[in-house]
GROMACS .gro file of C-alpha atoms in nm:
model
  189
    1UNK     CA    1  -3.063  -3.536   0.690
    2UNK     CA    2  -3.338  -3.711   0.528
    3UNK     CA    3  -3.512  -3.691   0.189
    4UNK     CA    4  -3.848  -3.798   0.081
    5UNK     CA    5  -3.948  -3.831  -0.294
    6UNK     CA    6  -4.270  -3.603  -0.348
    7UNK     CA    7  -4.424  -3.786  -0.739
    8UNK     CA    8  -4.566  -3.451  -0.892
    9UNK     CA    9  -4.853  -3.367  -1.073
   10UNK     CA   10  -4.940  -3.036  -1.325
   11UNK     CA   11  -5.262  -3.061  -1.512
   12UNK     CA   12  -5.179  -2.735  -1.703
   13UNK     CA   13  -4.880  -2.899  -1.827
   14UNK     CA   14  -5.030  -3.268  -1.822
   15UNK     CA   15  -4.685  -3.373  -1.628
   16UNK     CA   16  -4.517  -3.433  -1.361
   17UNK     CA   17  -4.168  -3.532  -1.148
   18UNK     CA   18  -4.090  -3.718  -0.888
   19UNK     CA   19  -3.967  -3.446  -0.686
   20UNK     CA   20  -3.707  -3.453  -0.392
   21UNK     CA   21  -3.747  -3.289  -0.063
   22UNK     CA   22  -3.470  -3.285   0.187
   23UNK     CA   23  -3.433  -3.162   0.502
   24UNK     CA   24  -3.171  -3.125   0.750
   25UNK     CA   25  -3.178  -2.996   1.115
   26UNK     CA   26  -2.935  -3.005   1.382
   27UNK     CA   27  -3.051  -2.911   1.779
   28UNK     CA   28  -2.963  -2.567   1.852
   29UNK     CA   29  -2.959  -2.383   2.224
   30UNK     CA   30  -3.211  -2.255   2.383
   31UNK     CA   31  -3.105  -1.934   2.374
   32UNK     CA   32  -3.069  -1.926   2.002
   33UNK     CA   33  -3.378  -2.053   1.929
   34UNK     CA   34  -3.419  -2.224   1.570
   35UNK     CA   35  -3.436  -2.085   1.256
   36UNK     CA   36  -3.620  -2.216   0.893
   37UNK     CA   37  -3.448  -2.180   0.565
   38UNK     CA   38  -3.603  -2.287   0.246
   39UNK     CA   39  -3.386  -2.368  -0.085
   40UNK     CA   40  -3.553  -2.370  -0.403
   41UNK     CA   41  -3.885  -2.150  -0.544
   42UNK     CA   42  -4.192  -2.258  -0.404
   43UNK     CA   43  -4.548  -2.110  -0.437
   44UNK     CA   44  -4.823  -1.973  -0.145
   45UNK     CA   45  -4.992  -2.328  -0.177
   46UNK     CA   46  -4.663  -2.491  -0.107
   47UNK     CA   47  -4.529  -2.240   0.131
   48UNK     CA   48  -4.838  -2.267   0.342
   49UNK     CA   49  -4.843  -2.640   0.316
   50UNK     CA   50  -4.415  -2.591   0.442
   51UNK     CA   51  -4.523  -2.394   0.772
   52UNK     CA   52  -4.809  -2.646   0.849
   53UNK     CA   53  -4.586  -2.923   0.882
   54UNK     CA   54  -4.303  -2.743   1.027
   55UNK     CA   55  -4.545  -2.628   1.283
   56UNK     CA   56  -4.682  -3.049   1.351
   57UNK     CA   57  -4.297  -3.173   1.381
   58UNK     CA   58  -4.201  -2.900   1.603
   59UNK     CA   59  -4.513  -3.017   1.819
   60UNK     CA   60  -4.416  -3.378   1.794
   61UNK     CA   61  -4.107  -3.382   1.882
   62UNK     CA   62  -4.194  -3.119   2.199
   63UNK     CA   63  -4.409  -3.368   2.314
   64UNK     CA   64  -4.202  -3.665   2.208
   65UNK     CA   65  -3.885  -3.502   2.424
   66UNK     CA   66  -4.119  -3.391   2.705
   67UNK     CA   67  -3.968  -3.038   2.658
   68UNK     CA   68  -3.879  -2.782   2.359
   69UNK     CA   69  -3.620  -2.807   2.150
   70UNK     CA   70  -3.512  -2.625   1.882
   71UNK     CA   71  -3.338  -2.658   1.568
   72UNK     CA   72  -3.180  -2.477   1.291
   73UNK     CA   73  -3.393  -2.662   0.956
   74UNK     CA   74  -3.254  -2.632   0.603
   75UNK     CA   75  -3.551  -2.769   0.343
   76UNK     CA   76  -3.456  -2.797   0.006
   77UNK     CA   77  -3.665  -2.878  -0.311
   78UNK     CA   78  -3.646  -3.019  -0.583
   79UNK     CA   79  -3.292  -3.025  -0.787
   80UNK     CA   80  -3.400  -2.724  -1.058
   81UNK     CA   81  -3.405  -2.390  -0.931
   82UNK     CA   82  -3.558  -2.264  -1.229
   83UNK     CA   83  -3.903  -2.482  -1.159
   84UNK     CA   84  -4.160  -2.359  -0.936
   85UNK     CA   85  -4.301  -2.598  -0.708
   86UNK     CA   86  -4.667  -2.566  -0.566
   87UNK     CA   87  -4.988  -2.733  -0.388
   88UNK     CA   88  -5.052  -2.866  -0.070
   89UNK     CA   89  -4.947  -3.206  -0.200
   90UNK     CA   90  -4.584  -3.220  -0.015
   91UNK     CA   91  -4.704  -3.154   0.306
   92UNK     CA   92  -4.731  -3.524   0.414
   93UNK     CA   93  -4.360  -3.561   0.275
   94UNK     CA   94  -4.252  -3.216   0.484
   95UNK     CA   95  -4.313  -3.368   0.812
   96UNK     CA   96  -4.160  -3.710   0.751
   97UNK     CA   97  -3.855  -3.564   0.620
   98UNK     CA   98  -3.835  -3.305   0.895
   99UNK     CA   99  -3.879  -3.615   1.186
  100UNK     CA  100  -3.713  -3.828   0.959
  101UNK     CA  101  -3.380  -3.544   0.981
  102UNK     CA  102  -3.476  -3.490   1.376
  103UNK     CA  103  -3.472  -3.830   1.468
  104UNK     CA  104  -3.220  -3.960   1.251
  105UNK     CA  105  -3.384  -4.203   1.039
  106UNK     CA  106  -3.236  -4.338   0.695
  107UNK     CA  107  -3.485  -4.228   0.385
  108UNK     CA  108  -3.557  -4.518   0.086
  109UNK     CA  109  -3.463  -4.390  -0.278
  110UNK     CA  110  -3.800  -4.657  -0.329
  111UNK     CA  111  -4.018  -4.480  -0.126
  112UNK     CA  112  -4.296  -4.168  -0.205
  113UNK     CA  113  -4.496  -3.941  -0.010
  114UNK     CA  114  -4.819  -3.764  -0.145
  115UNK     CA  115  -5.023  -3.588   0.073
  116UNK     CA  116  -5.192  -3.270   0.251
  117UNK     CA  117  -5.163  -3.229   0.577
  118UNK     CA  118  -5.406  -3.027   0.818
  119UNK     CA  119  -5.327  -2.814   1.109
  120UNK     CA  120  -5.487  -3.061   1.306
  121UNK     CA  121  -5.230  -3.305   1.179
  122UNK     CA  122  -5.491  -3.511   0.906
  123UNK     CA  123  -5.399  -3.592   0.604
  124UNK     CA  124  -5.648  -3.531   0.313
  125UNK     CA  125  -5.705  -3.632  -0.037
  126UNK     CA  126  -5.471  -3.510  -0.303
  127UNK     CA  127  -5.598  -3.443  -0.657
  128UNK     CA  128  -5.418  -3.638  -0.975
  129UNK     CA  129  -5.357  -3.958  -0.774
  130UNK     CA  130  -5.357  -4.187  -1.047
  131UNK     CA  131  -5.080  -3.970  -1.264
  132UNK     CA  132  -4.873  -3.979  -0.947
  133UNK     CA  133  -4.904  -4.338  -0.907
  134UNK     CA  134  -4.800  -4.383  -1.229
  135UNK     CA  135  -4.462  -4.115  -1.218
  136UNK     CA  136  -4.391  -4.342  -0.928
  137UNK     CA  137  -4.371  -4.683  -1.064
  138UNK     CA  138  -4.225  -4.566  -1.413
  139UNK     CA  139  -3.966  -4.412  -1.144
  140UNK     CA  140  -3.913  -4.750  -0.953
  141UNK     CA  141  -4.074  -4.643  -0.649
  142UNK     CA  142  -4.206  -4.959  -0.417
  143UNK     CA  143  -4.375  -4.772  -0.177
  144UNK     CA  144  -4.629  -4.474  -0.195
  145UNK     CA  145  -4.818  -4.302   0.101
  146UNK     CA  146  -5.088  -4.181  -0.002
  147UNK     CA  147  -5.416  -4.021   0.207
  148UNK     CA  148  -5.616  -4.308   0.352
  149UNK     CA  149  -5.896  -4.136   0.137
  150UNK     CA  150  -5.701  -4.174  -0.196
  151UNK     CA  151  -5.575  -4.476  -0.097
  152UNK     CA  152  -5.950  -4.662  -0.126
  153UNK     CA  153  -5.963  -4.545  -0.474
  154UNK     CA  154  -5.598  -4.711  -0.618
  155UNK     CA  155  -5.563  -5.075  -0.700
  156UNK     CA  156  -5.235  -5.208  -0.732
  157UNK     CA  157  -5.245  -5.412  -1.076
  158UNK     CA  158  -5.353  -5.118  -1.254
  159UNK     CA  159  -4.938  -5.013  -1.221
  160UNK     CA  160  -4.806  -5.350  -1.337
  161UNK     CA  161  -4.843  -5.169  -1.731
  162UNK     CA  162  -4.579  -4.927  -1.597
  163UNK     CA  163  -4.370  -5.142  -1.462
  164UNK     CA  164  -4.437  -5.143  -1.067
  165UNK     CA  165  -4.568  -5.319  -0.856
  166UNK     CA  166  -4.652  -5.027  -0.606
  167UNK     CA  167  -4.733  -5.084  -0.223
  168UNK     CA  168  -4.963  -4.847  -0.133
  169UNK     CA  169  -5.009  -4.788   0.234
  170UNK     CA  170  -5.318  -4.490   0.350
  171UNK     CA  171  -5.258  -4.244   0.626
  172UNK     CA  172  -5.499  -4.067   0.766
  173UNK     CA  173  -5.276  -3.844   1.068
  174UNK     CA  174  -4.922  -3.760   1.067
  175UNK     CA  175  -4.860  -3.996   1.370
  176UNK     CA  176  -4.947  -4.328   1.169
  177UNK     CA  177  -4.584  -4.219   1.030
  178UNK     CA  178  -4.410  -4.358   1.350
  179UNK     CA  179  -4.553  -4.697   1.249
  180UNK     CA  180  -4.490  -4.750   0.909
  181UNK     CA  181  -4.156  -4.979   0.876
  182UNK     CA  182  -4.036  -4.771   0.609
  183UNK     CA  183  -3.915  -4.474   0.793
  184UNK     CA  184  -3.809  -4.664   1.170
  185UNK     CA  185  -3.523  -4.783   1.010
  186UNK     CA  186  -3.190  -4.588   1.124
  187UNK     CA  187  -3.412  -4.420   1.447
  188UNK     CA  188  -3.193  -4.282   1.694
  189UNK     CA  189  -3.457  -4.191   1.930
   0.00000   0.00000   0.00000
C-alpha cells in the first residue's frame, strides 16, 4: 500500500486540499488476470488522467519483471466521499503510488505530487502551481514534485511566509521517479 499527497487546486472555489491518494495492489494469477477498483467520486479529467497512469505502471513493471504480471489495484481518493475530485493534476501521484504499492516502497506524510502525465509517460505543466505550493507548506509538506516545466517558474523563499521551506524537485518522465530518494526507501524489488 502506498499513499501520495496530491495539494489541490479549484479556481471556481479559490481553494484547495491536500488530497490523499492511496493505492494498494497485490499480484494476482495469470489466469485471473487483474482487476481496477476506484473508491471515491472522481470526474472524466481525473478518470482519464487514472487509466493513463494505470496503463504506464502496468508497462513498467512488465518491463521491469521481464514478463506480465498482474494485479488486483484498489485506488482510493481523497477521505470525503461527498467531494468530487477532477483534472489531470494527480496523474504524476497515480503512478508513484501504484509502483510505490507494487514494489513495496514506504510513502512520506512530507512529501507531494503534482502533475500530468502523458501516454507517452511525460509529465506536463499543471495550472495553479503557486496555490499548490502554498497548500503544501501551510500543510508541512518538505517535498513537492512538480513538472520540470513548473518547476523553473517556483522559487523556494517565496514559501518561507507560509511556513515551509519546500524542496522542489522537476520531473519531466515518469521514470525520473525511480531516482528520486524519496520514494526508494522500503523497495522490495
Amino acid at each position: 500500500m502506498m499513499t501520495t499527497i496530491v495539494p489541490t487546486w479549484d479556481p471556481q472555489t479559490d481553494s484547495g486540499q491536500l488530497l490523499p491518494i492511496t493505492v494498494v495492489a497485490w499480484e494476482v494469477d495469470e489466469s485471473r488476470g487483474g482487476s481496477l477498483r476506484v473508491v471515491g467520486p472522481m470526474g472524466e479529467e481525473m478518470r482519464e488522467s487514472m487509466e493513463i497512469a494505470m496503463t504506464l505502471a502496468q508497462h513498467t513493471m512488465a518491463e521491469r519483471m521481464k514478463q506480465r504480471v498482474y494485479y488486483d489495484i484498489i485506488v482510493t481518493l481523497g477521505v470525503d466521499e461527498e467531494v468530487m475530485y477532477d483534472g489531470p493534476s494527480a496523474g504524476l501521484a497515480i503512478y508513484i503510488s501504484a509502483m510505490g504499492a507494487m514494489l513495496g516502497w514506504e510513502s512520506s506524510p512530507e512529501v507531494a505530487v503534482t502533475g500530468e502525465v502523458k501516454r507517452d509517460g511525460s509529465v506536463i505543466r499543471v495550472g495553479g502551481i503557486k496555490n499548490k505550493m502554498r497548500l503544501a507548506a501551510l500543510g508541512l509538506i518538505s517535498t513537492v514534485l512538480v513538472p520540470a516545466g513548473n518547476a523553473k517558474t517556483l522559487g523556494k523563499s517565496e514559501y518561507e511566509d507560509f511556513g515551509g521551506d519546500l524542496d522542489i524537485l522537476g520531473v519531466s518522465h515518469v521514470d525520473e521517479v525511480f531516482g528520486i530518494k524519496c520514494y526508494r526507501m522500503g523497495a522490495t524489488t
